[in-house]
Short mmCIF file of C-alpha atoms in Angstrom, two decimals:
data_model
loop_
_atom_site.label_atom_id
_atom_site.label_comp_id
_atom_site.label_asym_id
_atom_site.label_seq_id
_atom_site.Cartn_x
_atom_site.Cartn_y
_atom_site.Cartn_z
CA UNK O 13 -13.01 -10.98 -20.90
CA UNK O 14 -9.39 -12.16 -20.38
CA UNK O 15 -8.95 -11.39 -24.14
CA UNK O 16 -10.31 -7.87 -23.79
CA UNK O 17 -7.83 -7.31 -20.81
CA UNK O 18 -4.90 -8.67 -22.62
CA UNK O 19 -5.64 -6.29 -25.62
CA UNK O 20 -6.06 -3.12 -23.18
CA UNK O 21 -2.67 -4.27 -21.65
CA UNK O 22 -0.98 -4.67 -24.98
CA UNK O 23 -2.06 -1.24 -26.20
CA UNK O 24 -0.86 0.39 -22.97
CA UNK O 25 2.36 -1.44 -22.95
CA UNK O 26 3.19 -0.53 -26.46
CA UNK O 27 6.56 1.32 -26.65
CA UNK O 28 6.21 5.24 -27.10
CA UNK O 29 7.19 6.83 -30.20
CA UNK O 30 10.19 8.31 -29.00
CA UNK O 31 11.99 5.82 -26.55
CA UNK O 32 13.40 7.59 -23.48
CA UNK O 33 17.05 7.84 -22.79
CA UNK O 34 18.38 5.25 -20.47
CA UNK O 35 20.94 7.53 -18.96
CA UNK O 36 20.21 10.43 -16.49
CA UNK O 37 22.65 12.64 -14.42
CA UNK O 38 21.03 14.39 -11.32
CA UNK O 39 23.44 17.35 -10.40
CA UNK O 40 24.11 19.26 -7.49
CA UNK O 41 21.50 17.20 -5.46
CA UNK O 42 21.44 16.29 -1.55
CA UNK O 43 21.07 12.49 -1.36
CA UNK O 44 19.40 11.06 1.60
CA UNK O 45 20.25 7.29 1.50
CA UNK O 46 18.10 6.30 4.46
CA UNK O 47 20.28 3.18 5.44
CA UNK O 48 22.33 5.57 7.64
CA UNK O 49 21.70 8.85 9.14
CA UNK O 50 23.92 10.83 6.64
CA UNK O 51 23.18 13.23 4.09
CA UNK O 52 25.34 13.41 1.06
CA UNK O 53 25.40 17.06 0.01
CA UNK O 54 26.15 18.29 -3.51
CA UNK O 55 26.17 14.96 -5.37
CA UNK O 56 25.89 13.94 -8.82
CA UNK O 57 23.92 10.69 -9.43
CA UNK O 58 24.17 8.70 -12.55
CA UNK O 59 21.28 6.52 -13.38
CA UNK O 60 21.73 4.06 -16.18
CA UNK O 61 19.88 0.94 -17.36
CA UNK O 62 17.51 1.21 -14.43
CA UNK O 63 19.92 1.36 -11.58
CA UNK O 64 22.15 3.88 -9.66
CA UNK O 65 25.45 3.46 -11.45
CA UNK O 66 27.43 6.16 -9.43
CA UNK O 67 27.09 8.79 -6.59
CA UNK O 68 29.96 11.13 -6.66
CA UNK O 69 30.94 14.78 -5.78
CA UNK O 70 29.01 16.83 -8.33
CA UNK O 71 32.11 18.58 -9.66
CA UNK O 72 33.47 15.43 -10.96
CA UNK O 73 30.82 14.11 -13.06
CA UNK O 74 30.53 14.87 -16.61
CA UNK O 75 28.72 12.27 -18.47
CA UNK O 76 28.39 12.21 -22.22
CA UNK O 77 24.82 11.23 -23.54
CA UNK O 78 23.16 11.46 -20.25
CA UNK O 79 20.08 13.70 -19.78
CA UNK O 80 21.03 16.30 -17.20
CA UNK O 81 18.56 16.90 -14.30
CA UNK O 82 19.32 20.06 -12.16
CA UNK O 83 19.05 19.00 -8.62
CA UNK O 84 20.25 22.20 -6.93
CA UNK O 85 18.38 22.74 -3.74
CA UNK O 86 16.73 19.49 -4.03
CA UNK O 87 16.65 16.23 -2.22
CA UNK O 88 16.89 12.61 -3.66
CA UNK O 89 15.23 9.95 -1.29
CA UNK O 90 14.10 6.32 -1.93
CA UNK O 91 10.81 5.97 -3.74
CA UNK O 92 7.86 5.60 -1.27
CA UNK O 93 5.98 2.40 -0.86
CA UNK O 94 2.27 1.88 0.03
CA UNK O 95 2.55 -1.41 1.65
CA UNK O 96 -1.37 -1.95 1.81
CA UNK O 97 -3.67 -0.92 -1.13
CA UNK O 98 -6.46 -2.47 -3.02
CA UNK O 99 -6.49 -1.47 -6.69
CA UNK O 100 -9.64 -1.61 -8.55
CA UNK O 101 -8.40 -2.32 -12.01
CA UNK O 102 -10.47 -2.24 -15.28
CA UNK O 103 -10.26 -5.95 -15.54
CA UNK O 104 -11.62 -6.35 -11.96
CA UNK O 105 -14.57 -3.96 -12.70
CA UNK O 106 -15.81 -5.73 -15.83
CA UNK O 107 -15.55 -8.94 -13.82
CA UNK O 108 -18.00 -7.66 -11.42
CA UNK O 109 -20.78 -7.97 -13.82
CA UNK O 110 -22.36 -4.75 -12.69
CA UNK O 111 -24.23 -3.41 -15.63
CA UNK O 112 -23.18 0.11 -15.11
CA UNK O 113 -19.26 -0.93 -15.01
CA UNK O 114 -19.70 -3.41 -17.82
CA UNK O 115 -20.90 -0.70 -19.99
CA UNK O 116 -17.97 1.75 -19.44
CA UNK O 117 -15.54 2.20 -22.29
CA UNK O 118 -12.28 3.01 -20.15
CA UNK O 119 -9.65 1.78 -22.66
CA UNK O 120 -6.84 1.49 -20.19
CA UNK O 121 -7.54 5.11 -19.01
CA UNK O 122 -8.72 4.17 -15.62
CA UNK O 123 -5.69 2.01 -14.93
CA UNK O 124 -3.38 4.53 -16.11
CA UNK O 125 -4.97 7.22 -14.09
CA UNK O 126 -4.51 5.28 -10.93
CA UNK O 127 -0.94 4.37 -11.69
CA UNK O 128 -0.09 8.04 -12.37
CA UNK O 129 -1.61 9.16 -9.27
CA UNK O 130 0.67 7.04 -7.35
CA UNK O 131 3.65 8.53 -9.17
CA UNK O 132 2.30 12.09 -8.39
CA UNK O 133 2.56 11.40 -4.67
CA UNK O 134 6.09 9.91 -5.13
CA UNK O 135 5.10 6.34 -4.51
CA UNK O 136 7.14 4.22 -6.81
CA UNK O 137 5.92 0.85 -5.09
CA UNK O 138 2.54 -0.58 -4.14
CA UNK O 139 1.44 -3.88 -2.41
CA UNK O 140 -2.08 -4.87 -3.26
CA UNK O 141 -3.45 -7.09 -0.56
CA UNK O 142 -5.72 -9.58 -2.41
CA UNK O 143 -8.92 -9.37 -3.97
CA UNK O 144 -10.89 -11.17 -6.48
CA UNK O 145 -9.40 -13.67 -8.92
CA UNK O 146 -10.32 -11.57 -11.89
CA UNK O 147 -8.97 -8.49 -10.19
CA UNK O 148 -5.80 -10.20 -9.14
CA UNK O 149 -5.29 -11.62 -12.79
CA UNK O 150 -5.54 -8.01 -14.03
CA UNK O 151 -2.90 -6.84 -11.39
CA UNK O 152 -0.47 -9.45 -12.36
CA UNK O 153 -0.75 -8.67 -15.99
CA UNK O 154 -0.33 -5.00 -15.11
CA UNK O 155 2.61 -5.73 -12.84
CA UNK O 156 4.34 -7.28 -15.77
CA UNK O 157 3.56 -4.58 -18.20
CA UNK O 158 5.01 -1.86 -15.64
CA UNK O 159 8.13 -4.14 -15.22
CA UNK O 160 8.53 -4.44 -19.02
CA UNK O 161 8.91 -0.59 -19.20
CA UNK O 162 5.80 0.10 -21.56
CA UNK O 163 3.43 1.31 -18.94
CA UNK O 164 4.30 4.10 -16.41
CA UNK O 165 3.56 3.16 -12.80
CA UNK O 166 4.76 2.04 -9.46
CA UNK O 167 6.33 -1.39 -8.95
CA UNK O 168 3.43 -3.66 -8.08
CA UNK O 169 3.53 -6.43 -5.71
CA UNK O 170 0.46 -8.63 -5.86
CA UNK O 171 -0.62 -10.52 -2.78
CA UNK O 172 -2.88 -13.58 -2.76
CA UNK O 173 -5.48 -13.67 0.02
CA UNK O 174 -5.89 -16.93 1.68
CA UNK O 175 -9.01 -17.35 3.91
CA UNK O 176 -11.33 -19.83 5.48
CA UNK O 177 -15.14 -19.69 5.82
CA UNK O 178 -16.09 -17.41 8.64
CA UNK O 179 -18.34 -19.87 10.34
CA UNK O 180 -15.51 -22.25 10.81
CA UNK O 181 -14.27 -20.18 13.76
CA UNK O 182 -17.63 -19.77 15.44
CA UNK O 183 -18.37 -23.17 16.75
CA UNK O 184 -17.83 -26.97 15.86
CA UNK O 185 -21.56 -27.42 14.90
CA UNK O 186 -21.36 -24.59 12.48
CA UNK O 187 -18.00 -25.97 11.13
CA UNK O 188 -19.57 -29.34 10.63
CA UNK O 189 -22.25 -27.67 8.30
CA UNK O 190 -19.73 -26.41 6.06
CA UNK O 191 -18.72 -27.63 2.63
CA UNK O 192 -15.45 -29.70 2.58
CA UNK O 193 -12.10 -27.97 2.84
CA UNK O 194 -10.39 -26.98 -0.35
CA UNK O 195 -7.40 -24.67 -1.43
CA UNK O 196 -9.89 -21.98 -2.21
CA UNK O 197 -11.36 -21.91 1.40
CA UNK O 198 -8.99 -24.15 3.47
CA UNK O 199 -9.96 -25.66 6.73
CA UNK O 200 -7.06 -27.99 6.96
CA UNK O 201 -3.34 -27.75 6.96
CA UNK O 202 -2.89 -29.79 3.89
CA UNK O 203 -5.31 -27.31 1.96
CA UNK O 204 -3.78 -24.13 3.36
CA UNK O 205 -0.33 -25.44 2.19
CA UNK O 206 -1.69 -26.32 -1.13
CA UNK O 207 -3.22 -22.75 -1.44
CA UNK O 208 0.18 -21.11 -0.87
CA UNK O 209 2.00 -23.37 -3.36
CA UNK O 210 -0.65 -22.62 -6.00
CA UNK O 211 -0.22 -18.98 -5.40
CA UNK O 212 3.67 -19.31 -5.89
CA UNK O 213 3.11 -21.21 -9.24
CA UNK O 214 0.69 -18.59 -10.51
CA UNK O 215 3.56 -15.79 -9.65
CA UNK O 216 2.04 -13.99 -6.83
CA UNK O 217 4.58 -11.96 -4.90
CA UNK O 218 3.40 -12.67 -1.32
CA UNK O 219 0.67 -14.13 0.89
CA UNK O 220 -2.00 -12.45 2.75
CA UNK O 221 -3.40 -14.79 5.50
CA UNK O 222 -6.71 -13.67 6.63
CA UNK O 223 -8.31 -13.75 10.03
CA UNK O 224 -10.94 -16.68 9.33
CA UNK O 225 -8.34 -19.57 9.16
CA UNK O 226 -8.34 -21.84 11.99
CA UNK O 227 -5.31 -22.52 14.04
CA UNK O 228 -3.69 -25.38 12.14
CA UNK O 229 -4.58 -23.98 8.67
CA UNK O 230 -3.01 -20.64 9.61
CA UNK O 231 0.13 -22.17 10.63
CA UNK O 232 0.42 -24.19 7.60
CA UNK O 233 -0.08 -21.15 5.39
CA UNK O 234 2.68 -19.21 7.51
CA UNK O 235 4.96 -22.13 7.51
CA UNK O 236 4.54 -23.04 3.66
CA UNK O 237 5.10 -19.42 2.70
CA UNK O 238 8.33 -19.16 4.80
CA UNK O 239 9.52 -22.62 3.14
CA UNK O 240 8.93 -21.02 -0.28
CA UNK O 241 10.40 -17.58 0.46
CA UNK O 242 7.19 -15.79 0.05
CA UNK O 243 6.59 -12.96 2.67
CA UNK O 244 3.24 -12.88 4.61
CA UNK O 245 1.45 -9.86 5.37
CA UNK O 246 -2.17 -9.90 6.40
CA UNK O 247 -4.65 -10.18 9.41
CA UNK O 248 -4.17 -12.23 12.63
CA UNK O 249 -6.54 -15.02 13.42
CA UNK O 250 -9.74 -14.67 15.25
CA UNK O 251 -9.81 -15.37 19.09
CA UNK O 252 -12.12 -17.23 21.28
CA UNK O 253 -13.19 -20.45 19.78
CA UNK O 254 -12.30 -24.25 19.91
CA UNK O 255 -10.33 -24.19 16.67
CA UNK O 256 -8.81 -20.42 17.09
CA UNK O 257 -5.55 -19.48 17.86
CA UNK O 258 -4.38 -17.44 20.91
CA UNK O 259 -1.89 -14.87 21.28
CA UNK O 260 0.79 -17.09 22.29
CA UNK O 261 0.37 -19.26 19.25
CA UNK O 262 0.30 -16.38 16.83
CA UNK O 263 3.59 -14.93 18.14
CA UNK O 264 5.34 -18.40 18.09
CA UNK O 265 4.35 -18.77 14.43
CA UNK O 266 4.30 -15.11 13.23
CA UNK O 267 3.75 -13.75 9.69
CA UNK O 268 6.27 -11.57 8.30
CA UNK O 269 4.07 -8.40 8.56
CA UNK O 270 0.90 -7.48 10.40
CA UNK O 271 -1.28 -5.61 7.99
CA UNK O 272 -2.80 -3.20 10.51
CA UNK O 273 -2.19 -1.90 14.01
CA UNK O 274 -5.94 -2.56 14.32
CA UNK O 275 -5.29 -6.32 14.11
CA UNK O 276 -3.22 -6.06 17.32
CA UNK O 277 -6.01 -3.86 18.70
CA UNK O 278 -8.40 -6.81 18.32
CA UNK O 279 -6.17 -8.72 20.70
CA UNK O 280 -6.00 -5.87 23.07
CA UNK O 281 -9.78 -6.09 23.33
CA UNK O 282 -9.42 -9.28 25.31
CA UNK O 283 -7.91 -7.10 28.01
CA UNK O 284 -10.25 -4.36 27.75
CA UNK O 285 -7.68 -1.99 26.29
CA UNK O 286 -5.63 -2.26 29.45
CA UNK O 287 -2.67 0.39 29.15
CA UNK O 288 -0.07 -2.05 30.34
CA UNK O 289 -1.01 -4.36 27.47
CA UNK O 290 0.61 -1.82 25.01
CA UNK O 291 3.89 -2.49 26.12
CA UNK O 292 3.12 -6.33 26.31
CA UNK O 293 1.95 -6.44 22.70
CA UNK O 294 4.78 -4.25 21.52
CA UNK O 295 7.14 -6.60 23.25
CA UNK O 296 5.58 -9.66 21.85
CA UNK O 297 5.68 -8.27 18.21
CA UNK O 298 9.33 -7.29 18.65
CA UNK O 299 10.49 -10.62 20.09
CA UNK O 300 8.83 -12.32 17.14
CA UNK O 301 10.69 -9.85 14.67
CA UNK O 302 7.40 -9.14 12.94
CA UNK O 303 7.10 -5.72 11.09
CA UNK O 304 3.83 -3.88 11.24
CA UNK O 305 1.89 -1.59 8.76
CA UNK O 306 -0.27 0.54 11.19
CA UNK O 307 -2.65 2.06 8.49
CA UNK O 308 -3.53 4.94 11.00
CA UNK O 309 -5.19 6.85 8.17
CA UNK O 310 -7.62 4.02 7.73
CA UNK O 311 -8.79 4.15 11.34
CA UNK O 312 -9.08 7.88 11.08
CA UNK O 313 -11.39 7.75 8.25
CA UNK O 314 -13.58 5.11 9.74
CA UNK O 315 -13.85 6.79 13.00
CA UNK O 316 -14.60 10.04 11.43
CA UNK O 317 -17.41 8.43 9.46
CA UNK O 318 -18.75 6.76 12.64
CA UNK O 319 -18.83 9.84 14.61
CA UNK O 320 -19.83 12.52 12.03
CA UNK O 321 -21.85 10.33 9.67
CA UNK O 322 -19.91 11.95 6.58
CA UNK O 323 -16.75 11.45 4.65
CA UNK O 324 -13.42 12.59 6.12
CA UNK O 325 -11.76 15.52 4.62
CA UNK O 326 -8.90 14.78 2.12
CA UNK O 327 -6.41 17.35 0.48
CA UNK O 328 -8.63 19.51 -1.58
CA UNK O 329 -6.04 19.88 -4.52
CA UNK O 330 -6.45 16.11 -5.00
CA UNK O 331 -10.07 15.62 -4.99
CA UNK O 332 -10.65 16.53 -8.67
CA UNK O 333 -8.05 13.76 -9.43
CA UNK O 334 -10.13 11.03 -8.09
CA UNK O 335 -11.53 8.84 -10.67
CA UNK O 336 -15.40 8.49 -11.22
CA UNK O 337 -15.62 4.97 -10.14
CA UNK O 338 -13.90 5.56 -6.92
CA UNK O 339 -15.82 8.75 -6.01
CA UNK O 340 -19.07 6.83 -6.60
CA UNK O 341 -17.92 3.98 -4.34
CA UNK O 342 -17.14 6.47 -1.39
CA UNK O 343 -20.94 7.19 -0.97
CA UNK O 344 -23.96 5.14 0.12
CA UNK O 345 -25.11 2.59 -0.48
CA UNK O 346 -21.65 1.37 -1.47
CA UNK O 347 -19.93 2.85 1.55
CA UNK O 348 -20.89 0.67 4.23
CA UNK O 349 -19.26 2.69 7.01
CA UNK O 350 -21.94 5.25 6.51
CA UNK O 351 -24.78 2.83 7.04
CA UNK O 352 -26.78 2.24 10.04
CA UNK O 353 -25.89 -1.52 10.26
CA UNK O 354 -22.07 -0.50 10.75
CA UNK O 355 -23.09 1.89 13.26
CA UNK O 356 -25.15 -0.43 15.36
CA UNK O 357 -22.82 -3.47 15.08
CA UNK O 358 -21.67 -5.01 18.52
CA UNK O 359 -18.60 -3.05 20.08
CA UNK O 360 -19.04 -0.15 17.49
CA UNK O 361 -18.69 2.35 20.23
CA UNK O 362 -15.19 1.04 20.76
CA UNK O 363 -13.94 2.23 17.44
CA UNK O 364 -12.98 5.73 18.69
CA UNK O 365 -10.88 4.26 21.70
CA UNK O 366 -9.48 1.45 19.33
CA UNK O 367 -8.10 4.22 17.06
CA UNK O 368 -6.43 6.03 19.95
CA UNK O 369 -5.18 2.81 21.23
CA UNK O 370 -3.63 1.96 17.88
CA UNK O 371 -1.95 5.40 17.85
CA UNK O 372 -0.37 4.82 21.31
CA UNK O 373 0.54 1.25 20.26
CA UNK O 374 2.22 2.29 16.98
CA UNK O 375 4.54 4.69 19.02
CA UNK O 376 5.36 1.76 21.42
CA UNK O 377 6.15 -0.58 18.62
CA UNK O 378 8.65 1.96 17.25
CA UNK O 379 10.26 2.53 20.69
CA UNK O 380 10.59 -1.43 20.96
CA UNK O 381 12.40 -1.46 17.64
CA UNK O 382 9.86 -2.86 15.33
CA UNK O 383 10.12 -2.24 11.65
CA UNK O 384 7.23 -0.13 10.65
CA UNK O 385 5.67 0.17 7.14
CA UNK O 386 3.44 2.67 5.58
CA UNK O 387 0.00 1.53 4.30
CA UNK O 388 -3.35 3.19 3.74
CA UNK O 389 -5.94 0.60 2.45
CA UNK O 390 -6.63 2.73 -0.44
CA UNK O 391 -9.08 3.22 -1.96
CA UNK O 392 -10.96 3.28 1.33
CA UNK O 393 -13.41 6.25 1.54
CA UNK O 394 -11.48 9.61 0.97
CA UNK O 395 -8.10 7.72 1.03
CA UNK O 396 -6.95 7.94 -2.62
CA UNK O 397 -4.09 6.13 -4.23
CA UNK O 398 -0.81 7.92 -3.68
CA UNK O 399 -1.93 11.12 -1.54
CA UNK O 400 -3.06 8.92 1.26
CA UNK O 401 0.60 7.73 1.80
CA UNK O 402 1.53 11.31 2.39
CA UNK O 403 -1.39 11.34 4.97
CA UNK O 404 0.01 8.26 6.70
CA UNK O 405 3.51 9.49 6.75
CA UNK O 406 2.33 12.57 8.44
CA UNK O 407 0.27 10.44 11.01
CA UNK O 408 3.43 8.48 11.93
CA UNK O 409 4.97 11.87 12.47
CA UNK O 410 2.33 13.01 14.75
CA UNK O 411 2.57 9.99 17.05
CA UNK O 412 6.27 10.82 17.54
CA UNK O 413 8.31 9.11 14.88
CA UNK O 414 11.19 11.36 13.86
CA UNK O 415 11.30 12.13 9.96
CA UNK O 416 14.21 9.95 9.19
CA UNK O 417 12.10 6.95 10.57
CA UNK O 418 9.04 7.99 8.76
CA UNK O 419 10.93 7.98 5.59
CA UNK O 420 12.39 4.58 6.50
CA UNK O 421 9.02 3.21 7.04
CA UNK O 422 7.77 4.64 3.80
CA UNK O 423 10.69 3.19 1.52
CA UNK O 424 13.66 0.75 3.07
CA UNK O 425 11.50 -1.06 5.35
CA UNK O 426 8.71 -1.94 2.65
CA UNK O 427 11.25 -2.71 0.16
CA UNK O 428 12.89 -5.12 2.47
CA UNK O 429 9.66 -6.69 3.15
CA UNK O 430 8.38 -7.18 -0.44
CA UNK O 431 11.69 -7.06 -2.40
CA UNK O 432 13.76 -9.03 -0.02
CA UNK O 433 17.04 -9.05 -1.87
CA UNK O 434 17.13 -5.29 -2.02
CA UNK O 435 18.12 -2.58 0.56
CA UNK O 436 15.77 0.00 -0.77
CA UNK O 437 18.52 2.64 0.07
CA UNK O 438 19.97 5.33 -2.33
CA UNK O 439 23.13 3.40 -2.97
CA UNK O 440 25.27 2.50 -6.16
CA UNK O 441 23.92 -0.68 -7.65
CA UNK O 442 20.47 -0.19 -6.28
CA UNK O 443 17.26 -0.16 -8.52
CA UNK O 444 16.65 3.49 -9.39
CA UNK O 445 13.08 3.96 -7.72
CA UNK O 446 13.61 7.24 -6.25
CA UNK O 447 11.85 10.61 -5.41
CA UNK O 448 13.24 14.09 -6.00
CA UNK O 449 11.87 16.51 -3.51
CA UNK O 450 11.87 20.32 -3.88
CA UNK O 451 12.70 20.67 -0.11
CA UNK O 452 14.35 18.68 2.84
CA UNK O 453 11.89 16.15 4.28
CA UNK O 454 14.26 15.74 7.35
CA UNK O 455 13.42 19.30 8.33
CA UNK O 456 9.84 19.19 7.81
CA UNK O 457 8.01 15.88 6.86
CA UNK O 458 5.53 17.89 4.99
CA UNK O 459 8.05 18.49 2.46
CA UNK O 460 7.36 14.89 1.06
CA UNK O 461 4.46 16.59 -0.73
CA UNK O 462 7.00 18.66 -2.77
CA UNK O 463 7.63 16.22 -5.44
CA UNK O 464 9.71 17.58 -8.33
CA UNK O 465 9.49 14.20 -10.18
CA UNK O 466 10.39 10.41 -9.81
CA UNK O 467 12.41 7.79 -11.15
CA UNK O 468 10.51 4.27 -11.73
CA UNK O 469 12.29 1.46 -13.14
CA UNK O 470 15.13 3.91 -13.79
CA UNK O 471 13.07 6.28 -16.14
CA UNK O 472 12.53 9.93 -15.06
CA UNK O 473 9.01 11.39 -14.87
CA UNK O 474 8.88 15.11 -13.83
CA UNK O 475 5.94 16.40 -11.83
CA UNK O 476 4.77 18.54 -14.88
CA UNK O 477 4.72 15.55 -17.22
CA UNK O 478 2.80 13.44 -14.51
CA UNK O 479 0.19 16.50 -14.11
CA UNK O 480 -0.35 17.01 -17.76
CA UNK O 481 -0.99 13.37 -18.51
CA UNK O 482 -3.42 13.30 -15.34
CA UNK O 483 -5.39 16.40 -16.81
CA UNK O 484 -5.79 14.73 -20.21
CA UNK O 485 -7.24 11.50 -18.57
CA UNK O 486 -9.85 13.53 -16.76
CA UNK O 487 -11.18 14.76 -19.94
CA UNK O 488 -14.15 12.42 -20.02
CA UNK O 489 -15.10 12.39 -16.49
CA UNK O 490 -18.43 13.96 -16.85
CA UNK O 491 -19.68 11.38 -19.40
CA UNK O 492 -18.33 8.68 -16.93
CA UNK O 493 -20.23 10.34 -14.08
CA UNK O 494 -23.36 10.42 -16.09
CA UNK O 495 -23.17 6.74 -16.98
CA UNK O 496 -22.59 5.82 -13.42
CA UNK O 497 -25.61 7.67 -12.20
CA UNK O 498 -24.47 11.20 -11.44
CA UNK O 499 -21.30 12.94 -10.03
CA UNK O 500 -20.05 12.76 -6.57
CA UNK O 501 -22.00 15.42 -4.54
CA UNK O 502 -18.88 16.16 -2.52
CA UNK O 503 -16.51 16.60 -5.61
#
């Protein structure tokens, strides 16, 4: 399987027949750096060797050998980052050993389609929050192929999920019956620390601590990652057992980032969603200097499925772009959110109020100065790669964030979380991961969807080129759907 994966990636990463130029000049463009509130109008932006070399008044720039992009009436902003995705790579699909997937002949088309979908939405960075070992291996390979410049796609940050066995947080008798602790499923501080060190050695970009780590193991994971300079973003520990953490412990030993506002809502359930607890939680997060990825669109999708017993709507022009494997997985029996077991689980009736609480809490976090990042949990049902980040940005606007803070959440805050040596702003010397928009996103956040093109790793891709390639990659959808057992009835 690994040999097959390497062959596919080698083919995808092969240099194009006509290597792209390494110099571009965007003329007459309005630049929104986002590290300040300024807008730099009528600028010329020179991009060379993957970085922003110069930003100057447009009339002063004449660069021989640079490909010119007319930025008249357009706006250049930092590339958007989805800080919470789960990418189903071809390598991961094959490793699932499901006969229908093992038989697919995707030849890199599936991976390329997902990566281009990110770019179409202006997403030039994506953080994958853990998965299977095989899926992680495939993502690490894709990450390196993209960084080498042979494969178009967003900059990938690959996280290692570290979790303990669920029974370990239930009771001491259940824990005593579990297999011995190990770095693969740690129940001791030593094994938690060893798991982090192994992840760093393999080349992971960050750590995802999960909720079934006991108190001491959770702290060891957080502390070791901090010592090694690895960001941590994930779930908060479970509450209510002898070995569990409590709120005070978590905020005394905080992760770098909390992967859902829903994680804080779990803690609010202990106070029966008391309104006063919103400010208390926001103050605790702010005091611990943790950032938060609200993933409000994730909660919207879950609540819609719970209430309406159907998939949530998504932008109709994007629905044909969804790959057949993802479309299949959005429907029963693979979609557990439409199953009766999900609807009848304990506290299921609190899902709607939990979603509303998360929205209020997100606004409170922003008012308390907490750095927010944008994430989607794609490809959750009807939350597809790329476009779902635009949906999340609109959600942040809807709960009261001004457009400039929505844009910061989607760019500079996420860059500072995962690429800690970079500002993420549009400034001279910065890596050229940028979005060129046809209209001003500060005037109307919906303008984030008016993508004229993107720079990824300093290479320009127009929206016309991206759309043309995506159209070509859809050519065998009917055959793939047939091999998977039929097309998506909602397509």
